[in-house]
mmCIF file of C-alpha atoms and ligand atoms in Angstrom:
data_model
loop_
_atom_site.group_PDB
_atom_site.id
_atom_site.type_symbol
_atom_site.label_atom_id
_atom_site.label_comp_id
_atom_site.label_asym_id
_atom_site.label_seq_id
_atom_site.Cartn_x
_atom_site.Cartn_y
_atom_site.Cartn_z
ATOM 1 C CA UNK A 1 15.320 -16.932 8.496
ATOM 2 C CA UNK A 2 19.429 -15.538 6.714
ATOM 3 C CA UNK A 3 19.923 -16.785 3.054
ATOM 4 C CA UNK A 4 22.785 -19.257 4.171
ATOM 5 C CA UNK A 5 25.119 -20.946 1.324
ATOM 6 C CA UNK A 6 28.302 -22.658 0.971
ATOM 7 C CA UNK A 7 30.192 -18.708 1.071
ATOM 8 C CA UNK A 8 28.550 -18.246 4.836
ATOM 9 C CA UNK A 9 25.545 -16.958 6.085
ATOM 10 C CA UNK A 10 25.127 -13.018 4.179
ATOM 11 C CA UNK A 11 23.081 -10.176 4.295
ATOM 12 C CA UNK A 12 23.425 -7.349 1.547
ATOM 13 C CA UNK A 13 23.456 -3.719 2.267
ATOM 14 C CA UNK A 14 20.759 -1.753 2.284
ATOM 15 C CA UNK A 15 21.201 0.411 -0.174
ATOM 16 C CA UNK A 16 21.795 -2.337 -2.606
ATOM 17 C CA UNK A 17 18.126 -3.855 -1.678
ATOM 18 C CA UNK A 18 16.979 -0.755 -2.664
ATOM 19 C CA UNK A 19 18.468 -0.954 -6.103
ATOM 20 C CA UNK A 20 17.158 -4.482 -6.326
ATOM 21 C CA UNK A 21 13.623 -3.607 -5.386
ATOM 22 C CA UNK A 22 13.003 -0.547 -7.017
ATOM 23 C CA UNK A 23 14.042 -1.631 -10.005
ATOM 24 C CA UNK A 24 11.487 -3.709 -10.282
ATOM 25 C CA UNK A 25 8.398 -1.224 -10.829
ATOM 26 C CA UNK A 26 4.792 -1.426 -9.358
ATOM 27 C CA UNK A 27 1.419 0.091 -9.285
ATOM 28 C CA UNK A 28 0.692 2.475 -5.745
ATOM 29 C CA UNK A 29 -1.981 2.179 -3.501
ATOM 30 C CA UNK A 30 -3.089 3.514 -0.624
ATOM 31 C CA UNK A 31 -3.623 1.424 2.337
ATOM 32 C CA UNK A 32 -6.293 2.710 5.028
ATOM 33 C CA UNK A 33 -7.811 1.735 7.629
ATOM 34 C CA UNK A 34 -9.919 3.151 10.621
ATOM 35 C CA UNK A 35 -8.339 3.364 14.265
ATOM 36 C CA UNK A 36 -9.801 3.330 17.741
ATOM 37 C CA UNK A 37 -10.863 6.926 17.894
ATOM 38 C CA UNK A 38 -12.771 6.627 14.710
ATOM 39 C CA UNK A 39 -10.838 8.761 12.207
ATOM 40 C CA UNK A 40 -9.513 7.153 9.207
ATOM 41 C CA UNK A 41 -5.977 7.086 8.925
ATOM 42 C CA UNK A 42 -3.771 5.946 5.622
ATOM 43 C CA UNK A 43 -0.259 4.634 3.721
ATOM 44 C CA UNK A 44 1.579 4.895 0.328
ATOM 45 C CA UNK A 45 2.189 1.490 0.191
ATOM 46 C CA UNK A 46 3.760 0.286 -3.386
ATOM 47 C CA UNK A 47 4.410 -3.447 -1.304
ATOM 48 C CA UNK A 48 0.570 -5.147 -3.002
ATOM 49 C CA UNK A 49 0.778 -7.938 -3.980
ATOM 50 C CA UNK A 50 -2.058 -10.955 -4.808
ATOM 51 C CA UNK A 51 -1.723 -13.977 -2.373
ATOM 52 C CA UNK A 52 -4.362 -16.781 -3.234
ATOM 53 C CA UNK A 53 -7.351 -16.804 -4.845
ATOM 54 C CA UNK A 54 -9.226 -19.011 -3.202
ATOM 55 C CA UNK A 55 -10.160 -17.098 -0.987
ATOM 56 C CA UNK A 56 -8.748 -13.785 -2.434
ATOM 57 C CA UNK A 57 -5.649 -13.257 -0.683
ATOM 58 C CA UNK A 58 -3.359 -9.883 -0.920
ATOM 59 C CA UNK A 59 -0.482 -9.102 1.151
ATOM 60 C CA UNK A 60 0.574 -5.666 2.161
ATOM 61 C CA UNK A 61 3.842 -4.968 4.545
ATOM 62 C CA UNK A 62 3.790 -1.854 6.561
ATOM 63 C CA UNK A 63 6.869 -0.312 8.733
ATOM 64 C CA UNK A 64 6.116 -1.363 12.558
ATOM 65 C CA UNK A 65 6.363 2.495 13.307
ATOM 66 C CA UNK A 66 3.176 3.409 10.613
ATOM 67 C CA UNK A 67 0.165 4.941 12.323
ATOM 68 C CA UNK A 68 -1.651 3.146 9.550
ATOM 69 C CA UNK A 69 -0.305 -0.419 10.824
ATOM 70 C CA UNK A 70 -1.454 0.467 14.459
ATOM 71 C CA UNK A 71 -4.964 0.808 13.280
ATOM 72 C CA UNK A 72 -5.356 -1.661 11.413
ATOM 73 C CA UNK A 73 -4.279 -4.394 14.312
ATOM 74 C CA UNK A 74 -7.239 -2.103 15.604
ATOM 75 C CA UNK A 75 -9.649 -2.217 13.573
ATOM 76 C CA UNK A 76 -8.409 -5.858 12.153
ATOM 77 C CA UNK A 77 -9.679 -4.513 8.765
ATOM 78 C CA UNK A 78 -8.094 -2.000 5.776
ATOM 79 C CA UNK A 79 -8.874 -1.459 2.051
ATOM 80 C CA UNK A 80 -6.441 -1.186 -0.985
ATOM 81 C CA UNK A 81 -7.024 2.180 -3.076
ATOM 82 C CA UNK A 82 -4.875 1.715 -6.610
ATOM 83 C CA UNK A 83 -4.727 4.627 -7.265
ATOM 84 C CA UNK A 84 -4.729 6.439 -10.360
ATOM 85 C CA UNK A 85 -2.115 7.445 -12.811
ATOM 86 C CA UNK A 86 -2.805 11.230 -12.575
ATOM 87 C CA UNK A 87 -2.890 10.552 -8.438
ATOM 88 C CA UNK A 88 0.803 11.407 -7.845
ATOM 89 C CA UNK A 89 -0.085 14.204 -5.796
ATOM 90 C CA UNK A 90 -2.478 11.603 -3.325
ATOM 91 C CA UNK A 91 0.281 9.334 -3.954
ATOM 92 C CA UNK A 92 3.323 11.951 -2.078
ATOM 93 C CA UNK A 93 0.368 12.673 -0.063
ATOM 94 C CA UNK A 94 0.435 9.840 1.571
ATOM 95 C CA UNK A 95 3.626 9.588 1.818
ATOM 96 C CA UNK A 96 5.063 12.104 4.115
ATOM 97 C CA UNK A 97 4.106 13.771 7.638
ATOM 98 C CA UNK A 98 0.571 16.267 6.637
ATOM 99 C CA UNK A 99 -1.383 16.591 10.039
ATOM 100 C CA UNK A 100 -4.467 15.419 8.425
ATOM 101 C CA UNK A 101 -3.931 14.434 5.549
ATOM 102 C CA UNK A 102 -8.004 13.058 4.482
ATOM 103 C CA UNK A 103 -8.884 16.918 4.582
ATOM 104 C CA UNK A 104 -6.756 17.126 1.153
ATOM 105 C CA UNK A 105 -8.628 14.665 -0.472
ATOM 106 C CA UNK A 106 -11.866 13.292 -1.504
ATOM 107 C CA UNK A 107 -12.980 10.491 0.799
ATOM 108 C CA UNK A 108 -16.161 8.582 2.202
ATOM 109 C CA UNK A 109 -16.239 5.797 4.864
ATOM 110 C CA UNK A 110 -16.770 2.641 2.111
ATOM 111 C CA UNK A 111 -20.867 1.216 2.567
ATOM 112 C CA UNK A 112 -19.243 -1.938 1.667
ATOM 113 C CA UNK A 113 -16.761 -2.245 3.964
ATOM 114 C CA UNK A 114 -16.937 0.340 6.387
ATOM 115 C CA UNK A 115 -13.014 1.325 5.433
ATOM 116 C CA UNK A 116 -11.980 4.555 4.414
ATOM 117 C CA UNK A 117 -11.580 5.285 0.108
ATOM 118 C CA UNK A 118 -10.756 7.867 -2.179
ATOM 119 C CA UNK A 119 -13.676 8.207 -4.374
ATOM 120 C CA UNK A 120 -11.540 9.814 -6.769
ATOM 121 C CA UNK A 121 -7.703 9.464 -7.008
ATOM 122 C CA UNK A 122 -8.213 5.661 -7.494
ATOM 123 C CA UNK A 123 -9.238 3.147 -10.457
ATOM 124 C CA UNK A 124 -10.429 0.683 -7.612
ATOM 125 C CA UNK A 125 -10.651 -0.019 -4.222
ATOM 126 C CA UNK A 126 -11.073 -3.209 -2.248
ATOM 127 C CA UNK A 127 -12.413 -4.083 2.164
ATOM 128 C CA UNK A 128 -9.766 -6.339 3.099
ATOM 129 C CA UNK A 129 -9.912 -8.632 6.875
ATOM 130 C CA UNK A 130 -6.994 -9.345 8.209
ATOM 131 C CA UNK A 131 -6.260 -12.792 8.634
ATOM 132 C CA UNK A 132 -3.478 -12.968 9.166
ATOM 133 C CA UNK A 133 0.297 -11.009 9.767
ATOM 134 C CA UNK A 134 4.440 -11.968 10.597
ATOM 135 C CA UNK A 135 6.306 -9.329 11.857
ATOM 136 C CA UNK A 136 9.614 -10.335 9.325
ATOM 137 C CA UNK A 137 12.668 -7.482 10.760
ATOM 138 C CA UNK A 138 11.588 -3.869 10.898
ATOM 139 C CA UNK A 139 7.790 -4.408 8.701
ATOM 140 C CA UNK A 140 4.419 -6.232 9.030
ATOM 141 C CA UNK A 141 3.524 -8.510 6.651
ATOM 142 C CA UNK A 142 0.125 -8.148 7.084
ATOM 143 C CA UNK A 143 -2.670 -10.677 4.817
ATOM 144 C CA UNK A 144 -6.622 -9.566 4.159
ATOM 145 C CA UNK A 145 -9.134 -10.778 2.512
ATOM 146 C CA UNK A 146 -10.803 -10.027 0.167
ATOM 147 C CA UNK A 147 -14.511 -8.348 0.905
ATOM 148 C CA UNK A 148 -15.608 -6.328 -1.133
ATOM 149 C CA UNK A 149 -14.343 -4.748 -4.687
ATOM 150 C CA UNK A 150 -15.743 -1.656 -6.827
ATOM 151 C CA UNK A 151 -13.900 -0.183 -9.889
ATOM 152 C CA UNK A 152 -13.969 3.463 -12.499
ATOM 153 C CA UNK A 153 -12.144 3.535 -15.854
ATOM 154 C CA UNK A 154 -9.052 4.452 -15.134
ATOM 155 C CA UNK A 155 -5.124 3.544 -16.088
ATOM 156 C CA UNK A 156 -3.622 3.328 -12.647
ATOM 157 C CA UNK A 157 -0.621 5.184 -11.431
ATOM 158 C CA UNK A 158 3.595 2.834 -11.217
ATOM 159 C CA UNK A 159 6.409 3.490 -9.097
ATOM 160 C CA UNK A 160 10.106 2.632 -10.310
ATOM 161 C CA UNK A 161 13.270 3.931 -10.360
ATOM 162 C CA UNK A 162 12.876 6.338 -7.351
ATOM 163 C CA UNK A 163 9.786 7.580 -9.658
ATOM 164 C CA UNK A 164 6.487 7.486 -10.312
ATOM 165 C CA UNK A 165 5.150 6.991 -14.048
ATOM 166 C CA UNK A 166 1.857 6.631 -15.610
ATOM 167 C CA UNK A 167 0.629 3.223 -17.154
ATOM 168 C CA UNK A 168 1.500 3.449 -20.351
ATOM 169 C CA UNK A 169 0.617 0.375 -23.216
ATOM 170 C CA UNK A 170 2.414 -0.167 -25.763
ATOM 171 C CA UNK A 171 0.241 0.495 -29.069
ATOM 172 C CA UNK A 172 0.402 -3.322 -30.315
ATOM 173 C CA UNK A 173 -0.525 -3.966 -27.053
HETATM 174 C C1 LIG B 201 5.721 4.375 -4.112
HETATM 175 C C2 LIG B 201 5.581 4.774 -2.259
HETATM 176 C C3 LIG B 201 5.655 3.532 -1.780
HETATM 177 C C4 LIG B 201 5.629 2.990 0.003
HETATM 178 N N1 LIG B 201 5.018 1.583 0.600
HETATM 179 C C5 LIG B 201 4.963 1.528 0.862
HETATM 180 C C6 LIG B 201 5.049 -0.036 2.195
HETATM 181 O O1 LIG B 201 5.001 -0.346 0.728
HETATM 182 N N2 LIG B 201 4.517 -0.076 3.149
HETATM 183 C C7 LIG B 201 5.305 0.985 4.181
HETATM 184 O O2 LIG B 201 5.486 0.868 4.922
HETATM 185 N N3 LIG B 201 5.858 2.191 3.838
HETATM 186 C C8 LIG B 201 5.281 2.673 2.338
HETATM 187 N N4 LIG B 201 5.680 3.565 2.366
HETATM 188 C C9 LIG B 201 6.579 5.000 2.802
HETATM 189 C C10 LIG B 201 4.796 5.475 3.999
HETATM 190 O O3 LIG B 201 4.026 5.559 2.508
HETATM 191 C C11 LIG B 201 5.409 6.812 4.569
HETATM 192 O O4 LIG B 201 5.999 6.121 4.892
HETATM 193 C C12 LIG B 201 4.444 7.125 5.260
HETATM 194 O O5 LIG B 201 4.073 8.482 5.920
HETATM 195 C C13 LIG B 201 3.595 6.172 6.101
HETATM 196 O O6 LIG B 201 2.496 6.687 7.193
HETATM 197 P P1 LIG B 201 1.917 5.954 8.263
HETATM 198 O O7 LIG B 201 3.427 6.583 9.758
HETATM 199 O O8 LIG B 201 1.131 7.382 8.818
HETATM 200 O O9 LIG B 201 1.365 4.892 8.325
HETATM 201 C C14 LIG B 201 6.112 3.985 0.419
HETATM 202 C C15 LIG B 201 5.999 5.620 -0.482
HETATM 203 C C16 LIG B 201 6.114 5.354 -1.515
HETATM 204 C C17 LIG B 201 6.598 7.200 -2.118
#
């Protein structure tokens, strides 16, 4: 639905929208799934947002042309891998057109979710079951119910203003 106001319906320029959202830093995840061929797929994703605690539900927004989205629809499942501060190389790897992204990282199919997880580069990963999806423009909003969580020590990787950064809390924080 377009936003309407007394000034009439209007939509801002895409560059203004990108700049707006670029000023809202986020963590960085690699969202993974398994295609019908049994091979892992994954992409770097910063649109991860919490939706509900009960039942534990998160959402991701994936471009409709994403090959990972196709796998996710096929399997009905996915995993979110929250990248550690040292994971910039992995974030770049999973956002570029590399033939086999998984050949360059340590990964395994999770015993809990059956989905591919990045065993060295994530400070946490979670298995999710797709409960709903909605097409909005050029992206699909996918809701996932979290089935299992595994956490490790470490600080998260951040992304904002078109740059990566490591989480660095205030000394008194
Ligand atoms: C920091 C960062 C965050 C990103 N977040 C998203 C996102 O939330 N959704 C999305 O569709 N693409 C996102 N991308 C772009 C995808 O990672 C990129 O288009 C990738 O090549 C898609 O791979 P696939 O088509 O194999 O799934 C992001 C890229 C970067 C560097």
